[in-house]
Amino acid sequence: RLRVVNYNIAKLKGDSDSFQSVIDDTKKGDVPVGAFVFQEVMPENISELQEALGLEYELASFVDKADSAHGGAQAMFFKSDSFDEPYGSHDTIYTGAGRNASRWTLTSRHTGDDLIIYGAHLRAFPEGSQERLAGVNALKDDISRMPKGTRTIVTGDFNFYSENEPGYRGLIDMGLKDTSKDTLPEDPLFDPALAKPTLQERADRLRQAKKPIEQQVSDYSAMQNIMP
């Protein structure tokens, strides 16, 4: 078992102590975090992310195809004692709004099995639904080319404003499972008013596809950072 953490860091413009606290909290528990996936990453953020995560996590292939001019790129750090990233296995998928999704392959050091992880950041704002759909179609096309039975996790900041959006339906209809649920941390500092549009209405969620990945009901959780 492993956990995958997804986090839009917004170029690390938030409170640095709060960011570190969230990272530390995600590491707690019996199930290790196998990978951290980040959106809106600028090249200069990489060293700070590495410092926050610690040397137990290794930066996977990082490619900035001018994404910095459109909100930032995708980055992933994986637990280096659990996985290897095969050389040349990374690829990018253009998803609109000047942004590219990343596809990483991780090979388990324990079993030799491969795990595919996607990180994406789709177009924001309600009027961007058609561009989000185009981005989803690009992701679907790439996923469909993976070998049958490939363990695949698709995660990111999808900016869906409704579960009726064509893009959202496109992911679900191809067999991806929305693993999120309406659970808020039991923390007096956690503001449900801020969480609601982010986690429910905009549906920035974790999804899984292809070969089933066992998930317990309590496995999904949401955490809140503090922005200025």
Coordinates of C-alpha atoms in Angstrom, one line a residue:
R1 CA 0.0 0.0 0.0
L2 CA 1.1 3.6 -0.6
R3 CA -0.4 7.1 -0.6
V4 CA 0.0 9.7 -3.3
V5 CA -0.3 13.3 -2.3
N6 CA -1.4 16.0 -4.7
Y7 CA -0.8 19.7 -4.0
N8 CA -1.1 22.9 -6.1
I9 CA 1.6 25.0 -4.4
A10 CA 0.7 28.2 -6.3
K11 CA 4.4 29.0 -6.8
L12 CA 5.0 28.7 -3.0
K13 CA 3.5 32.1 -2.4
G14 CA 1.7 30.9 0.7
D15 CA 2.9 30.8 4.3
S16 CA 6.1 28.7 4.3
D17 CA 5.6 27.4 7.9
S18 CA 2.1 26.3 7.1
F19 CA 3.3 24.6 3.9
Q20 CA 5.9 22.7 5.9
S21 CA 3.3 21.7 8.5
V22 CA 1.1 20.3 5.8
I23 CA 3.9 18.3 4.3
D24 CA 4.9 16.9 7.7
D25 CA 1.3 16.0 8.5
T26 CA 0.9 14.1 5.2
K27 CA 3.8 11.9 6.2
K28 CA 2.1 10.7 9.4
G29 CA 0.4 7.4 9.5
D30 CA 1.1 3.8 8.8
V31 CA 0.9 4.0 5.0
P32 CA 3.9 5.8 3.5
V33 CA 3.6 8.6 0.9
G34 CA 5.0 7.0 -2.2
A35 CA 4.9 10.2 -4.3
F36 CA 4.1 13.9 -4.0
V37 CA 2.7 15.5 -7.1
F38 CA 2.7 19.3 -7.3
Q39 CA 1.1 21.9 -9.7
E40 CA 2.1 25.5 -10.4
V41 CA 5.8 24.8 -9.9
M42 CA 8.4 27.3 -11.0
P43 CA 12.0 26.0 -11.6
E44 CA 13.2 28.0 -8.6
N45 CA 10.7 26.2 -6.3
I46 CA 12.4 22.8 -6.8
S47 CA 15.1 23.3 -4.2
E48 CA 12.6 24.5 -1.5
L49 CA 10.3 21.5 -2.3
Q50 CA 13.3 19.2 -1.9
E51 CA 14.2 20.7 1.4
A52 CA 10.6 20.5 2.7
L53 CA 10.3 16.8 1.7
G54 CA 13.7 15.7 2.8
L55 CA 16.3 13.6 1.1
E56 CA 14.1 10.4 1.3
Y57 CA 12.3 11.8 -1.7
E58 CA 13.8 12.1 -5.2
L59 CA 12.8 14.6 -7.9
A60 CA 11.4 12.8 -10.9
S61 CA 11.9 14.1 -14.4
F62 CA 10.9 17.8 -14.4
V63 CA 10.2 19.6 -17.7
D64 CA 9.1 23.2 -18.1
K65 CA 7.9 23.7 -21.7
A66 CA 7.2 27.4 -21.1
D67 CA 4.7 26.3 -18.5
S68 CA 6.2 28.9 -16.1
A69 CA 4.5 31.6 -18.2
H70 CA 1.1 30.0 -17.7
G71 CA 0.9 29.2 -14.0
G72 CA 3.8 26.8 -13.6
A73 CA 4.8 23.2 -14.4
Q74 CA 4.1 19.8 -12.9
A75 CA 6.6 18.2 -10.5
M76 CA 6.8 14.9 -8.7
F77 CA 9.0 13.6 -5.9
F78 CA 9.0 9.9 -5.2
K79 CA 10.2 7.8 -2.2
S80 CA 13.7 6.7 -3.4
D81 CA 13.9 3.6 -1.3
S82 CA 10.6 2.3 -2.8
F83 CA 10.7 3.3 -6.5
D84 CA 13.0 3.9 -9.4
E85 CA 12.1 6.1 -12.4
P86 CA 13.1 4.3 -15.6
Y87 CA 15.3 6.4 -17.9
G88 CA 13.4 8.1 -20.7
S89 CA 10.0 7.1 -19.4
H90 CA 8.7 10.6 -18.7
D91 CA 6.5 12.4 -21.2
T92 CA 4.4 15.5 -21.4
I93 CA 0.9 16.0 -22.8
Y94 CA -0.4 19.4 -23.9
T95 CA -3.7 20.1 -22.2
G96 CA -4.4 23.7 -23.2
A97 CA -4.0 27.1 -21.6
G98 CA -0.3 26.9 -22.3
R99 CA 0.0 24.0 -19.8
N100 CA 1.4 20.5 -20.1
A101 CA 0.5 17.5 -18.0
S102 CA 3.3 15.1 -17.0
R103 CA 3.3 11.3 -17.2
W104 CA 5.7 9.5 -14.9
T105 CA 6.5 5.8 -14.6
L106 CA 7.6 4.5 -11.2
T107 CA 9.0 0.9 -10.9
S108 CA 8.6 -0.7 -7.5
R109 CA 11.9 -1.8 -6.0
H110 CA 10.1 -4.5 -4.1
T111 CA 7.9 -6.1 -6.7
G112 CA 9.2 -4.8 -10.1
D113 CA 5.7 -3.6 -11.0
D114 CA 5.2 -0.3 -12.8
L115 CA 2.9 2.5 -11.6
I116 CA 1.9 5.3 -14.0
I117 CA 1.2 8.7 -12.4
Y118 CA -0.2 11.7 -14.3
G119 CA -0.1 15.3 -13.0
A120 CA -2.2 17.9 -14.7
H121 CA -3.4 21.5 -14.3
L122 CA -6.4 22.3 -16.5
R123 CA -7.8 25.6 -17.6
A124 CA -9.6 27.6 -14.8
F125 CA -12.8 29.6 -14.8
P126 CA -16.3 28.4 -15.8
E127 CA -16.0 29.6 -19.4
G128 CA -13.0 27.3 -19.8
S129 CA -15.0 24.1 -19.8
Q130 CA -14.4 23.3 -23.5
E131 CA -10.7 23.8 -23.1
R132 CA -10.8 21.6 -20.0
L133 CA -12.6 19.0 -22.1
A134 CA -9.9 19.2 -24.8
G135 CA -7.3 18.7 -22.1
V136 CA -9.2 15.7 -20.7
N137 CA -9.4 14.2 -24.2
A138 CA -5.6 14.6 -24.6
L139 CA -5.1 12.7 -21.3
K140 CA -7.6 10.0 -22.3
D141 CA -5.7 9.5 -25.6
D142 CA -2.4 9.0 -23.8
I143 CA -3.9 6.7 -21.1
S144 CA -5.5 4.6 -23.9
R145 CA -2.1 3.9 -25.3
M146 CA -0.8 2.3 -22.0
P147 CA -0.6 -1.5 -21.9
K148 CA -3.8 -3.2 -20.7
G149 CA -3.7 -3.7 -16.9
T150 CA -1.4 -0.8 -16.3
R151 CA -1.8 0.6 -12.8
T152 CA -2.6 4.3 -13.3
I153 CA -3.3 7.2 -11.1
V154 CA -4.4 10.6 -12.6
T155 CA -4.1 13.5 -10.3
G156 CA -4.0 17.3 -10.5
D157 CA -5.8 20.6 -10.3
F158 CA -8.6 19.9 -12.7
N159 CA -10.6 23.1 -12.1
F160 CA -13.9 21.3 -12.7
Y161 CA -16.8 23.4 -11.5
S162 CA -19.5 20.7 -11.7
E163 CA -19.6 16.9 -11.9
N164 CA -21.8 17.5 -14.9
E165 CA -18.9 19.1 -16.8
P166 CA -18.1 17.2 -20.1
G167 CA -14.5 17.0 -19.0
Y168 CA -15.3 15.4 -15.6
R169 CA -17.8 13.0 -17.3
G170 CA -15.2 12.1 -19.9
L171 CA -12.8 10.9 -17.2
I172 CA -15.5 8.9 -15.4
D173 CA -16.9 7.4 -18.5
M174 CA -13.6 6.0 -19.6
G175 CA -13.5 4.0 -16.4
L176 CA -11.6 6.3 -14.0
K177 CA -12.8 6.2 -10.5
D178 CA -13.2 9.4 -8.5
T179 CA -11.7 8.5 -5.1
S180 CA -12.4 11.7 -3.3
K181 CA -15.2 12.1 -0.7
D182 CA -16.6 15.0 1.2
T183 CA -14.4 14.7 4.3
L184 CA -12.9 17.7 6.0
P185 CA -10.1 17.5 8.6
E186 CA -11.2 17.8 12.2
D187 CA -9.2 21.0 12.8
P188 CA -10.5 24.3 14.1
L189 CA -8.2 26.2 11.7
F190 CA -9.7 24.4 8.7
D191 CA -12.3 26.7 7.1
P192 CA -15.1 24.7 5.4
A193 CA -16.1 27.9 3.5
L194 CA -12.8 27.8 1.8
A195 CA -12.7 24.1 1.2
K196 CA -16.1 23.7 -0.3
P197 CA -15.5 25.4 -3.7
T198 CA -12.1 23.9 -3.9
L199 CA -12.8 20.3 -3.1
Q200 CA -16.4 19.9 -4.2
E201 CA -17.6 22.4 -6.7
R202 CA -14.3 22.6 -8.6
A203 CA -13.5 18.9 -8.0
D204 CA -9.7 19.0 -7.8
R205 CA -9.5 15.4 -7.1
L206 CA -7.5 12.2 -7.3
R207 CA -8.6 9.6 -9.8
Q208 CA -7.5 6.1 -10.7
A209 CA -7.9 4.0 -13.8
K210 CA -7.1 0.8 -15.6
K211 CA -6.1 -2.0 -13.2
P212 CA -8.0 -1.6 -9.9
I213 CA -6.0 -0.2 -7.0
E214 CA -7.5 -1.2 -3.6
Q215 CA -8.7 1.8 -1.6
Q216 CA -10.1 1.9 1.9
V217 CA -13.0 4.3 2.6
S218 CA -10.8 6.3 5.0
D219 CA -7.9 6.7 2.6
Y220 CA -8.8 10.1 1.0
S221 CA -8.3 13.2 3.1
A222 CA -8.0 16.9 2.4
M223 CA -5.7 19.4 4.0
Q224 CA -5.6 23.2 4.0
N225 CA -2.7 25.6 3.7
I226 CA -2.8 29.3 4.6
M227 CA -2.5 31.8 1.7
P228 CA -1.6 35.5 2.3

